XYZ file of C-alpha atoms in Angstrom:
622
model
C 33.916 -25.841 5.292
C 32.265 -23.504 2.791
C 31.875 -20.180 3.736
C 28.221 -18.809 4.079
C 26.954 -16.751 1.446
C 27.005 -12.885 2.406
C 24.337 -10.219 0.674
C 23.721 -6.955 1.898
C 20.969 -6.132 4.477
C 19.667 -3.694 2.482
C 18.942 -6.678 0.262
C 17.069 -7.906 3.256
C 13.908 -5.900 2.728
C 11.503 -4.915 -0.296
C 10.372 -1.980 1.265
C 11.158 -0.125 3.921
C 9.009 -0.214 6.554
C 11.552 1.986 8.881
C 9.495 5.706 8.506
C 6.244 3.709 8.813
C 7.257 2.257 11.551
C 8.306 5.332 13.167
C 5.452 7.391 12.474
C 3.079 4.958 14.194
C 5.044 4.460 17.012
C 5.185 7.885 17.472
C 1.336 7.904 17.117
C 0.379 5.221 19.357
C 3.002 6.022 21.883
C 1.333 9.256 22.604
C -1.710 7.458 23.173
C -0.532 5.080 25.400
C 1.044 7.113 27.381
C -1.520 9.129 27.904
C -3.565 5.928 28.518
C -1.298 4.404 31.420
C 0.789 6.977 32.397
C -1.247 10.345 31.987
C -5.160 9.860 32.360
C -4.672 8.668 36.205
C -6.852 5.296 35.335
C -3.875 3.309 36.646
C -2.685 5.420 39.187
C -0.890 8.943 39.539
C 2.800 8.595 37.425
C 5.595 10.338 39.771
C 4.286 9.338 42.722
C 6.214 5.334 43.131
C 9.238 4.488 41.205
C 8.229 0.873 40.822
C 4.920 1.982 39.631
C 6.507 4.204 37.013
C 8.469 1.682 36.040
C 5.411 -0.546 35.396
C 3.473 2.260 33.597
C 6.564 2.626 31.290
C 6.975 -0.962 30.629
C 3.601 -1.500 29.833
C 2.980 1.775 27.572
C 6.173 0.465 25.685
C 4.879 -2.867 24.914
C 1.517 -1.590 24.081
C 2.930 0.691 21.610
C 5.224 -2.356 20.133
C 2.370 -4.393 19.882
C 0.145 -1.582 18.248
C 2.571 -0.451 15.851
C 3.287 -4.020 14.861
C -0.188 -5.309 14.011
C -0.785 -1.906 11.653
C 2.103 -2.769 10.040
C 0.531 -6.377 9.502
C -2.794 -4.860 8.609
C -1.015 -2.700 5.869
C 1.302 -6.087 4.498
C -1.948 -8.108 4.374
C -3.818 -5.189 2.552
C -1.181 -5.030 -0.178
C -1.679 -7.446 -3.369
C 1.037 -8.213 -5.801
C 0.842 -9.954 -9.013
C 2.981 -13.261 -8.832
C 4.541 -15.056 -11.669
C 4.584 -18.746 -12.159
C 7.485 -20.472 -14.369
C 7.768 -23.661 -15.314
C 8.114 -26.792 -12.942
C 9.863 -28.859 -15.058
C 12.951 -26.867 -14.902
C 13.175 -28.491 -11.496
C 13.705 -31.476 -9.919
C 10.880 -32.158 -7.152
C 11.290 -34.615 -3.562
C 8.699 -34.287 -1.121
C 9.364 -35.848 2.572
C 6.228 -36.997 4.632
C 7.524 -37.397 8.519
C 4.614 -40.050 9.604
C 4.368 -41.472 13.137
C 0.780 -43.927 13.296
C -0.804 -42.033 10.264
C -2.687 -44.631 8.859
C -6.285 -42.685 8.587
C -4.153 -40.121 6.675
C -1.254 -41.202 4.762
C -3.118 -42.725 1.599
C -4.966 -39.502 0.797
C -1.727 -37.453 0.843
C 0.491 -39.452 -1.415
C -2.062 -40.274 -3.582
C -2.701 -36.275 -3.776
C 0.565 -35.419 -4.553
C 1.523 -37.930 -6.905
C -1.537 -37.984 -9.252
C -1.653 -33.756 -8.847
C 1.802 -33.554 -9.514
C 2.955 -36.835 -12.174
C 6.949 -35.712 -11.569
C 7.332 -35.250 -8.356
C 8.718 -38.220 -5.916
C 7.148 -38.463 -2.507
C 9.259 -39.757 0.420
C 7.320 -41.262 3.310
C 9.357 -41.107 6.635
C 7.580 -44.411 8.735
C 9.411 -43.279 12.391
C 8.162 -46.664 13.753
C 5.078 -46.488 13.553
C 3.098 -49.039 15.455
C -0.267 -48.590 12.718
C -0.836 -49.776 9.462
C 1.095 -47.040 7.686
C 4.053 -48.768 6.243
C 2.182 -51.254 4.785
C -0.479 -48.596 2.995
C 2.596 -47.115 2.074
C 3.952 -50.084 0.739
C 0.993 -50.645 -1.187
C 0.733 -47.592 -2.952
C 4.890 -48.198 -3.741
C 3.230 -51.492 -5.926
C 1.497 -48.992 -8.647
C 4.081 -45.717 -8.443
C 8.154 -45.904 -8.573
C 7.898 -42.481 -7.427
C 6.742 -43.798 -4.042
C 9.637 -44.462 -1.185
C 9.096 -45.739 1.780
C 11.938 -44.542 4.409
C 11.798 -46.961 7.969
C 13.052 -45.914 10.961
C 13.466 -48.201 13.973
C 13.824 -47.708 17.746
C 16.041 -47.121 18.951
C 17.330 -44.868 16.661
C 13.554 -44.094 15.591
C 10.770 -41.737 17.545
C 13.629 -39.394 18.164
C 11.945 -35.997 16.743
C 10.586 -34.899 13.698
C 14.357 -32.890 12.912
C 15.855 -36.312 13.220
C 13.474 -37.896 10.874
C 13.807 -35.353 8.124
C 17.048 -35.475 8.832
C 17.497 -39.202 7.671
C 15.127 -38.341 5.054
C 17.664 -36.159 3.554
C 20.685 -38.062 3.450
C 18.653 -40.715 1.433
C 17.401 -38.505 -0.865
C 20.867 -36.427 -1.312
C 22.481 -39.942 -1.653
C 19.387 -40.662 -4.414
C 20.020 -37.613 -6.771
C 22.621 -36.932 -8.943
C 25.845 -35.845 -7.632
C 26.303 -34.109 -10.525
C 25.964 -30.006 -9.194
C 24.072 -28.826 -12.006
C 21.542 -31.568 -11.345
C 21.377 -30.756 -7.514
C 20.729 -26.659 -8.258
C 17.610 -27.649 -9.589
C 16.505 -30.075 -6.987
C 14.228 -29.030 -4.520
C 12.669 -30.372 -1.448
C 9.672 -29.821 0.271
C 8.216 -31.229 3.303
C 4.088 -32.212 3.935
C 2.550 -33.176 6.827
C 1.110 -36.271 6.417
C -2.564 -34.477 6.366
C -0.903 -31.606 3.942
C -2.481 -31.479 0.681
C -0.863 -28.954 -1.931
C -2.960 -26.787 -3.848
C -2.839 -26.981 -8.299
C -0.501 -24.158 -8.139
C 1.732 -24.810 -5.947
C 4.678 -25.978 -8.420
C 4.494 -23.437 -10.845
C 4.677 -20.506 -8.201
C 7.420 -22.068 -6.350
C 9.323 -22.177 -10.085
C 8.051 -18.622 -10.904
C 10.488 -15.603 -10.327
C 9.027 -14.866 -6.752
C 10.354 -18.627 -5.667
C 13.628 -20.846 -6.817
C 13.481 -18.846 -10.438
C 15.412 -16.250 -7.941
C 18.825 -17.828 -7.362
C 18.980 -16.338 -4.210
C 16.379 -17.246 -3.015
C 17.188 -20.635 -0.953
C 14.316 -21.454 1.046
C 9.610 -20.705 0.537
C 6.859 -21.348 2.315
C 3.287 -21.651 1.342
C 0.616 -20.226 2.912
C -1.834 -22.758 5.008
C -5.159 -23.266 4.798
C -7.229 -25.541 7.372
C -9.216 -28.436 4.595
C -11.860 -29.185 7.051
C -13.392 -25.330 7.336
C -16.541 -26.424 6.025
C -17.223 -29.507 8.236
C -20.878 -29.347 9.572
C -19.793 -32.427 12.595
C -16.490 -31.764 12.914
C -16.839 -34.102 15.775
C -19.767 -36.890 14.567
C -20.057 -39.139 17.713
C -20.879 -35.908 19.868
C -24.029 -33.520 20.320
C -24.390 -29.929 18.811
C -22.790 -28.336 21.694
C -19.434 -30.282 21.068
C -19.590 -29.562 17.212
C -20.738 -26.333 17.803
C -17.177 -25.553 19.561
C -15.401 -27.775 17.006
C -16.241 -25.872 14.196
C -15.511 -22.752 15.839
C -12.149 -24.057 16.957
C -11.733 -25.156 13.061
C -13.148 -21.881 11.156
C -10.662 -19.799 13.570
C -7.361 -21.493 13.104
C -8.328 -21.277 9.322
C -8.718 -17.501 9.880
C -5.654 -17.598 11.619
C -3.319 -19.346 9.255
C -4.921 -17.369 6.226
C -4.977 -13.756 7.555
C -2.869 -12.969 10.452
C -0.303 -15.697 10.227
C -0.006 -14.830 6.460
C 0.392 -11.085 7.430
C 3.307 -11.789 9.684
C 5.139 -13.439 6.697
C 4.087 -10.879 4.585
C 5.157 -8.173 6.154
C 8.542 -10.823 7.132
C 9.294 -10.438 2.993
C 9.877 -7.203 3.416
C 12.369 -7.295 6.428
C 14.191 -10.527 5.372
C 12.800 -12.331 7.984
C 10.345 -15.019 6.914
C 9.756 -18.008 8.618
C 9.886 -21.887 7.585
C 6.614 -23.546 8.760
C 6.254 -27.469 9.444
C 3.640 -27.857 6.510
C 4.513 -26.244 3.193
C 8.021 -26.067 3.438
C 10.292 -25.480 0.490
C 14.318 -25.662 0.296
C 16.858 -26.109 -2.420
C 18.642 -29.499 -1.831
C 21.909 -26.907 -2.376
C 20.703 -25.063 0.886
C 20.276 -28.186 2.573
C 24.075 -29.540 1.648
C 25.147 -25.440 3.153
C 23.664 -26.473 6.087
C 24.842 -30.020 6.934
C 27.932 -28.728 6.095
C 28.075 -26.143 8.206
C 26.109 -27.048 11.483
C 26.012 -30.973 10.783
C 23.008 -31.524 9.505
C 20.102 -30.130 7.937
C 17.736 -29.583 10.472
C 17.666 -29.321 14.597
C 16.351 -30.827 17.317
C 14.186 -28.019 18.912
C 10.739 -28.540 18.688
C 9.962 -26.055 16.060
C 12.677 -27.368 13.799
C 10.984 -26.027 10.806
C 11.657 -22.239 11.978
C 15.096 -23.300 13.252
C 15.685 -24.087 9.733
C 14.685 -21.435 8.826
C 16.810 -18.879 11.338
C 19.859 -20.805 10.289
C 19.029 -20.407 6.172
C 19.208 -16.676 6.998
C 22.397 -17.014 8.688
C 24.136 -18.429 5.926
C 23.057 -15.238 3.809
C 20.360 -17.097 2.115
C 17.027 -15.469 1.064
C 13.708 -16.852 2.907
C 10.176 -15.658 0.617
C 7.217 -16.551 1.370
C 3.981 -17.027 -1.122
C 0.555 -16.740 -0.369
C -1.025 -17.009 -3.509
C -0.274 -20.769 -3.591
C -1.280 -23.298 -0.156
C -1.000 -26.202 1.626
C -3.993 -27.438 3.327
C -4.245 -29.586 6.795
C -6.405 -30.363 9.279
C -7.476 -28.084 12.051
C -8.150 -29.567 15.558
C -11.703 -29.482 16.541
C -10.642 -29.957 20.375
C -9.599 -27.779 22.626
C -7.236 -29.655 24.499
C -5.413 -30.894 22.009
C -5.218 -27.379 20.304
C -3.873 -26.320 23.631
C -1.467 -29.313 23.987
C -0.520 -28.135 20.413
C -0.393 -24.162 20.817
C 2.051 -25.086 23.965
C 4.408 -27.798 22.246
C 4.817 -25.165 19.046
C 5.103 -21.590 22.014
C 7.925 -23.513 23.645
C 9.816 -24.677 20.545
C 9.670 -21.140 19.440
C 11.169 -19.737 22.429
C 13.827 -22.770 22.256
C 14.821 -21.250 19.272
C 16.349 -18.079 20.745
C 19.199 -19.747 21.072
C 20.031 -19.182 17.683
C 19.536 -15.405 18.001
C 23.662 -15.231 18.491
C 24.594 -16.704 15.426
C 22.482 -14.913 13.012
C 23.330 -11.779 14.302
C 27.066 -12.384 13.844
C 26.321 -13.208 10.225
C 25.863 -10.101 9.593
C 22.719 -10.420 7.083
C 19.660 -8.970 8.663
C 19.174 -5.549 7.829
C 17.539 -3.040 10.584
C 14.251 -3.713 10.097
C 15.119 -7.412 10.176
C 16.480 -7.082 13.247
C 13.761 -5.652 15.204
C 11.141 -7.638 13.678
C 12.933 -10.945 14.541
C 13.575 -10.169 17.615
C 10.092 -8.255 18.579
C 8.196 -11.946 17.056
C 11.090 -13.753 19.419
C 10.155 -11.480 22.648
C 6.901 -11.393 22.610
C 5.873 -14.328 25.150
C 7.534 -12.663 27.525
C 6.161 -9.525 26.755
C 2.323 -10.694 27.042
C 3.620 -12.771 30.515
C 4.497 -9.030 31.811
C 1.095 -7.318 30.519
C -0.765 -10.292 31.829
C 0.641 -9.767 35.607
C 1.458 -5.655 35.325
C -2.089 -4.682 33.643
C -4.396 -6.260 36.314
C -2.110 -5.361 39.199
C -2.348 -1.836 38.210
C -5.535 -1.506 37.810
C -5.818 -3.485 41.394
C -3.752 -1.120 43.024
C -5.456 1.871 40.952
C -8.936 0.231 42.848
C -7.668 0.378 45.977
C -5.794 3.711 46.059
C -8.890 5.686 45.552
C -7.360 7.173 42.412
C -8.766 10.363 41.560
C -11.920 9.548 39.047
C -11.379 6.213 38.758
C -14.086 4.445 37.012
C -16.016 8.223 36.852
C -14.324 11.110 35.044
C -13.887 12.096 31.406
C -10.644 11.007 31.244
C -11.176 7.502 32.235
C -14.488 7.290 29.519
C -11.909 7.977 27.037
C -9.350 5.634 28.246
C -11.889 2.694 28.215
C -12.932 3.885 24.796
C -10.049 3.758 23.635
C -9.173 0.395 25.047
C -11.997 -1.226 23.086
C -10.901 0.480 20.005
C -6.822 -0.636 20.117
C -7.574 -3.910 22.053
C -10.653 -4.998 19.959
C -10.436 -3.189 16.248
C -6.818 -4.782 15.322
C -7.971 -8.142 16.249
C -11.920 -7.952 15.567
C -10.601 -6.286 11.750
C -9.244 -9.856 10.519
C -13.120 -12.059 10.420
C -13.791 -8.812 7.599
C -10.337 -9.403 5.946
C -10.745 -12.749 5.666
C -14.078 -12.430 4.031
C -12.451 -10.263 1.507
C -9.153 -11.781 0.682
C -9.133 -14.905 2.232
C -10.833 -16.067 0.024
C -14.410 -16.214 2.127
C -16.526 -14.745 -0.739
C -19.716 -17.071 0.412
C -19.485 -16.064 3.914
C -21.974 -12.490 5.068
C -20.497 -9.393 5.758
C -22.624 -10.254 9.564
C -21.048 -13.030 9.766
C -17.352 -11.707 8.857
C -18.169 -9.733 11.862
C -19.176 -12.199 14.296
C -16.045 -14.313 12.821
C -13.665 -11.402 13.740
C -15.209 -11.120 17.362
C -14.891 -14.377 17.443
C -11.016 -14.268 16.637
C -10.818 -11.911 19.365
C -11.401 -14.320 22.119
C -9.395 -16.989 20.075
C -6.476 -14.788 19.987
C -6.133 -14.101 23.362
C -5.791 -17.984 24.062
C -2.288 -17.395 23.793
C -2.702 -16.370 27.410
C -2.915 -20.130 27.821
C -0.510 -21.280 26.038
C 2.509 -19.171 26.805
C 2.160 -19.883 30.633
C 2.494 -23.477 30.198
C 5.157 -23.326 27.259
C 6.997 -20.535 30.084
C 6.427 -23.334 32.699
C 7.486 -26.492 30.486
C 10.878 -24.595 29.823
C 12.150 -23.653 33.004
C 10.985 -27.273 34.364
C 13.394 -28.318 32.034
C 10.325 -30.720 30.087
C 10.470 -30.920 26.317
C 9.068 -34.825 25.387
C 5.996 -34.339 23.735
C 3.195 -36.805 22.503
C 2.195 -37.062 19.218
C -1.096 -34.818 18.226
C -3.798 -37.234 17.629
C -5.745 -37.003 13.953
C -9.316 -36.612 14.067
C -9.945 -39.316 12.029
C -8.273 -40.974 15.035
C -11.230 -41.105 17.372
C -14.134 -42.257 14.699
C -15.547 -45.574 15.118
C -16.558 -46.950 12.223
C -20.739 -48.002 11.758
C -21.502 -50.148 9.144
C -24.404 -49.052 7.381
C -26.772 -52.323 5.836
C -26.211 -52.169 2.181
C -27.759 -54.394 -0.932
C -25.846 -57.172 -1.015
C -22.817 -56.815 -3.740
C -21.216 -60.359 -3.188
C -22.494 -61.696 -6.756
C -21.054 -58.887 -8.388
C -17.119 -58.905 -9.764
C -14.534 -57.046 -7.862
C -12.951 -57.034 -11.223
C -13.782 -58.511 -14.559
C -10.443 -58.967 -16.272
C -12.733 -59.737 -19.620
C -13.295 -55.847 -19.734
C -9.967 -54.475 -18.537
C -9.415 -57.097 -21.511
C -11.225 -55.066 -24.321
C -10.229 -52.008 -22.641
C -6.757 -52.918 -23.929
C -8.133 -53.742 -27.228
C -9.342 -50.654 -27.565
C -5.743 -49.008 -26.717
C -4.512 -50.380 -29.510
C -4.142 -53.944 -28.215
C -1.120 -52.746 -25.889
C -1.538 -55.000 -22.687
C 1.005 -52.063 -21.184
C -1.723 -49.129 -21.590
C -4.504 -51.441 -19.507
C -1.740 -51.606 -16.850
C -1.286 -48.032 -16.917
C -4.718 -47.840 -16.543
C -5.656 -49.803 -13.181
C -2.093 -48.421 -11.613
C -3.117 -45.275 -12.171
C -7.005 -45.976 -10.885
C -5.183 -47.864 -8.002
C -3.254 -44.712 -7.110
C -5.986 -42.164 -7.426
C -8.232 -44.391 -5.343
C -7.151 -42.524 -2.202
C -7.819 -39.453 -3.721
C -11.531 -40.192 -4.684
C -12.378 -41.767 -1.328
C -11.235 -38.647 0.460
C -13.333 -36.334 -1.910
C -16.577 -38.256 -0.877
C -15.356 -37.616 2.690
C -14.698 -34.171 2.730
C -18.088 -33.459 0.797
C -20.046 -35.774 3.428
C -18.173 -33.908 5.981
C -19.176 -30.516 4.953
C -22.942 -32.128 3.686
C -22.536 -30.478 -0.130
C -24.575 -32.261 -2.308
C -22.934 -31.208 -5.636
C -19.677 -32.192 -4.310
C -20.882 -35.362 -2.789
C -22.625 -36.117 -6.480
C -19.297 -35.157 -8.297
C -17.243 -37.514 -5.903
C -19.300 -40.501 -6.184
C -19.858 -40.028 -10.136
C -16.049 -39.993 -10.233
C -16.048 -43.126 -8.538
C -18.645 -44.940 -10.108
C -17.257 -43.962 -13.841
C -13.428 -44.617 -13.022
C -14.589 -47.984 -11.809
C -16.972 -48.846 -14.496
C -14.382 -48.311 -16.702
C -11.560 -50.831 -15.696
C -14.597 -53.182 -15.040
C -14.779 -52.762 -10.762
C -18.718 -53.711 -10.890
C -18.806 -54.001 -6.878
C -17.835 -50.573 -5.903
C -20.059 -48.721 -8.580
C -22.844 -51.210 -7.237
C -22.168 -49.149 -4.177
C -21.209 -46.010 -4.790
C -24.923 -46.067 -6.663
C -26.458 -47.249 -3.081
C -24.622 -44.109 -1.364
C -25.624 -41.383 -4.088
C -29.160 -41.963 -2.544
C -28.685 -41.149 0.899
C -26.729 -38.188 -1.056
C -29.980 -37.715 -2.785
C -32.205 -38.314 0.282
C -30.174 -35.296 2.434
C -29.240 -38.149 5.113
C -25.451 -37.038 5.524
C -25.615 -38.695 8.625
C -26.095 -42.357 7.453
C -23.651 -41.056 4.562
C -20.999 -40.394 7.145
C -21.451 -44.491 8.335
C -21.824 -45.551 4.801
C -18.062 -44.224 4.131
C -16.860 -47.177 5.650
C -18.313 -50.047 3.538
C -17.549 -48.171 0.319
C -13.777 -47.758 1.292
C -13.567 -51.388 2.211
C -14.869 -52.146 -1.274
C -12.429 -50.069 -2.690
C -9.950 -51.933 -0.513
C -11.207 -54.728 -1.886
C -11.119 -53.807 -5.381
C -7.292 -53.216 -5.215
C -6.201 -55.729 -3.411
C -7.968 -57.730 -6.171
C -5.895 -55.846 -9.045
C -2.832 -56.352 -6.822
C -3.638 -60.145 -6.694
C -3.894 -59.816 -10.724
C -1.291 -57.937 -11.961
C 1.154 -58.471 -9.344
C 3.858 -59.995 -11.980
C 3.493 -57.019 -13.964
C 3.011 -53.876 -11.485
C 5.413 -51.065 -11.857
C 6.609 -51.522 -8.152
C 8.373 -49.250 -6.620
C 9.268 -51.352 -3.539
C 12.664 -50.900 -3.157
């Protein structure tokens, strides 16, 4: 067994934080204990040595917590140039773990492949009991770069570590052997929702990602792609799509300001986390770590920052960029965001466990240390304020304690609690206006979004309880999260009839050949690559329905109409024509039910080019 790779802490951190750190703690220390020990709001200190002991505990964690969301604010504030490179340099494999994804799947591999012409795309089908493998298998008919990797039960359903985990051996066994060839390959995981933004390649080859040999492991930052849904939830009344876009616009806050923060500041202390979504590892990494611990990743249920923890032990470099993304979609319910929040609280506890081991390695630096551990403790430390804060204020009720609710003292205490318990959380709806990027949305509104994050943020009060609960009970099978696409019933919407018009009129796909120099080979090209960017188009029209912009929904349907003119597809421009007026009419609503006959067109259309070109496809069925 190789021996893991050994840098110095100090090499751990960009900055140090440590005097920061000290001189706020300092600060807000004072003030909390003058809040809970001092002002005589929560009873007289001295007086009960259980009491004290609660007063203590509590001003401690309230000057942790304090001290660690200014130093988020302050990472979050700073902006530093990044340099791309060139992606090329590298070779790219990106895994897709899918379990019943079929409302999702095509749109992501057709994303990534026509985005990105060099990368290969590995869907994971963990028996799936949908159409996935077969829409997977499709898209395998126009694109070599497509693999399709089946699990079956019972070896199948077994985790999403276990998946990616297969996943990997196929791959490794697929590259090169050759080391110089595997140095430059990299792999990167997607949801099968996760759509990578334009830039996401050449940062990741730039100098702050894998252009950094030590560097082993990056993240992206995540974005939620359904933000600017008006019915996030169509078959419902305002009230229920009222909530859903809340639930949507502050996850998407979330992700993009104070989840991005926490890495941030994680850059600087060595300490970054992998995330499931976005995740970006040198296939070198990934042989260090079967190698040492059996096999890539773990079976905890956040296996993504497992993998992460256990990069860092093996003296590996974690960075984290948030100038490039990965979007997904947010959950517009609340129980499944719960069900969600709880599945990913517990797996992040689970992964305490690995706390041991990394500190024996001997490569996080100080600030490292506390910062890993602080992000680790944390559930526990809200589980304590949660029971200690209202029990002293209870007892502070009852005792009669002296001004309680009246004096000076006590004004200032409750002012001050709105400005430390409110301000740090309130402070992100602003941020995100200003560097999220949320140009179009009011400074008013950036307000109201960051009160609104408030209330969001203290649903962790939810979800550690249960995660607490689910751990000690010993429970850690999970159902799958449901996609929202999930619960839509298609309508069809009456449209002209297109029956007499050609699916595809080989006579034009004939000239179009002609006019590529009479290569038969370039037409091919042609309707594989409008077969593969099909997908793509469909989901445009979608999203711009979804969010009722007219100028997108008017770009996405001209795309449409003039890719399928061209290879002679005179059905689906018949209807994308019929759908530009609703467009033009302002009826989103019928546009929404109109979706479905347009994408069973285009079904049709490429089933038909399929049927035609089957013999001479560039299949990648293998």
């Amino acid at each position: 067994m190789t021996e893991p790779r050994r840098r110095s802490p100090r090499q751990a951190s960009n900055r140090a934080v440590t005097p920061l750190s000290l001189i706020l703690s300092i600060i807000y220390g004072s003030i909390a204990a003058f809040v809970f020990c001092f002002s005589g709001s929560f009873g007289t200190f001295s007086q009960a040595l259980w009491r004290d002991i609660a007063l203590l505990t509590v001003t401690v964690a309230a000057t942790a917590s304090l001290t660690y969301i200014s130093l988020l604010l302050i990472a979050y504030g700073r902006r530093a140039a990044v340099e791309g490179g060139d992606p090329s340099e590298f070779e790219w494999h990106l895994l897709v773990p899918c379990r019943d994804e079929e409302s999702v799947i095509a749109a992501t591999v057709s994303a990534a492949r026509t985005s990105f012409p060099n990368v290969h795309v590995w869907v994971i089908d963990d028996d799936s009991e949908d159409n996935t493998a077969q829409i997977v298998r499709g898209l395998m008919d126009f694109d070599v770069r497509v693999h399709l990797i089946s699990r079956v039960r019972p070896a199948a359903r077994t985790g999403k570590g276990d998946a990616l985990n297969t996943a990997y051996e196929q791959v490794a066994a697929y590259i090169d052997q050759d080391s110089a060839v595997r140095e430059r390959a990299i792999i990167g995981v997607l949801d099968a929702d996760g759509f990578l933004s334009d830039n996401a390649l050449e940062l990741l080859a730039g100098r702050d990602g894998f252009g950094d040999e030590e560097i082993g492991a990056a993240q992206l930052e995540v974005w939620m792609k359904n933000r600017g849904d008006r019915k996030p939830r169509p078959q419902h009344g305002w009230w229920r799509n009222a909530l859903g876009r809340y639930l949507i616009r502050m996850q998407d806050i979330e992700f993009r300001t104070s989840n991005s923060a926490m890495q941030l500041l994680r850059v600087q202390t060595g300490t970054v986390g992998m995330g499931g979504n976005g995740q970006f590892t040198r296939l070198t990494v990934l042989d260090a770590l079967a190698e040492h611990y059996g096999q890539p990743w773990g079976r905890k249920l956040s296996e993504d920052y497992e993998l992460g923890l256990n990069i860092l032990s093996l003296g590996y470099r974690n960075h984290y960029l948030r100038q490039a993304h990965v979007s997904q979609e947010a959950l517009p319910y609340f129980r499944r965001l719960l069900t969600q929040r709880t599945r990913w609280a517990q797996g992040i506890m689970e992964c305490a466990s690995n706390l041991p081991t990394l500190r024996r390695s001997g490569t996080l630096s100080p600030t490292g240390f506390l910062e890993i551990h602080y992000f680790m403790a944390q559930p526990w430390i809200m589980m304590l304020n949660l029971v200690l804060i209202p029990t002293l204020l209870a007892l502070a009720v009852l005792d009669g304690s002296p001004g309680f609710l009246t004096d000076t003292a006590t004004t200032l205490v409750a002012l001050a609690g709105l400005v430390f318990l409110v301000l740090p959380y309130a402070l992100w709806g602003p941020l995100y206006r200003r560097w999220g990027p949320e140009r179009r949305i009011g400074f008013l509104s950036a307000v109201g979004l960051g009160l609104g994050y408030l209330v969001y943020v203290y649903f962790t009060y939810l979800y550690y309880p249960r995660a607490i609960l689910r751990m000690v009970t010993g429970r850690t099978g999970w159902a799958k999260t449901r996609r929202n696409a999930d619960d839509l019933q298609p309508a069809r919407l009456p449209v002209p009839t297109l029956e007499h018009l050609p699916l595809l009129d080989v006579r034009e796909l004939a000239e179009l050949a002609a006019e590529l120099e009479g290569h038969d080979e370039y037409a091919l090209e042609v309707v594989s690559a409008y077969a593969l960017m099909w997908p793509t188009r469909l989901d445009n029209l979608a999203a711009a329905v979804a969010a009722e912009d007219s100028l997108r929904a008017r770009d996405a349907v001209g795309s449409i109409r003039v890719s399928s003119t061209m290879i002679g597809a005179h059905r689906l421009p018949a209807a994308a024509e019929a759908f530009a007026e609703l467009i033009d009419e302002g009826d989103f609503d019928a546009g929404r039910r109109a979706l479905d006959p347009v994408s069973s067109i285009g079904g049709e259309t490429i089933a038909e080019i399929r049927r035609r070109f089957s013999d001479d496809l560039p299949t990648g069925r293998h």
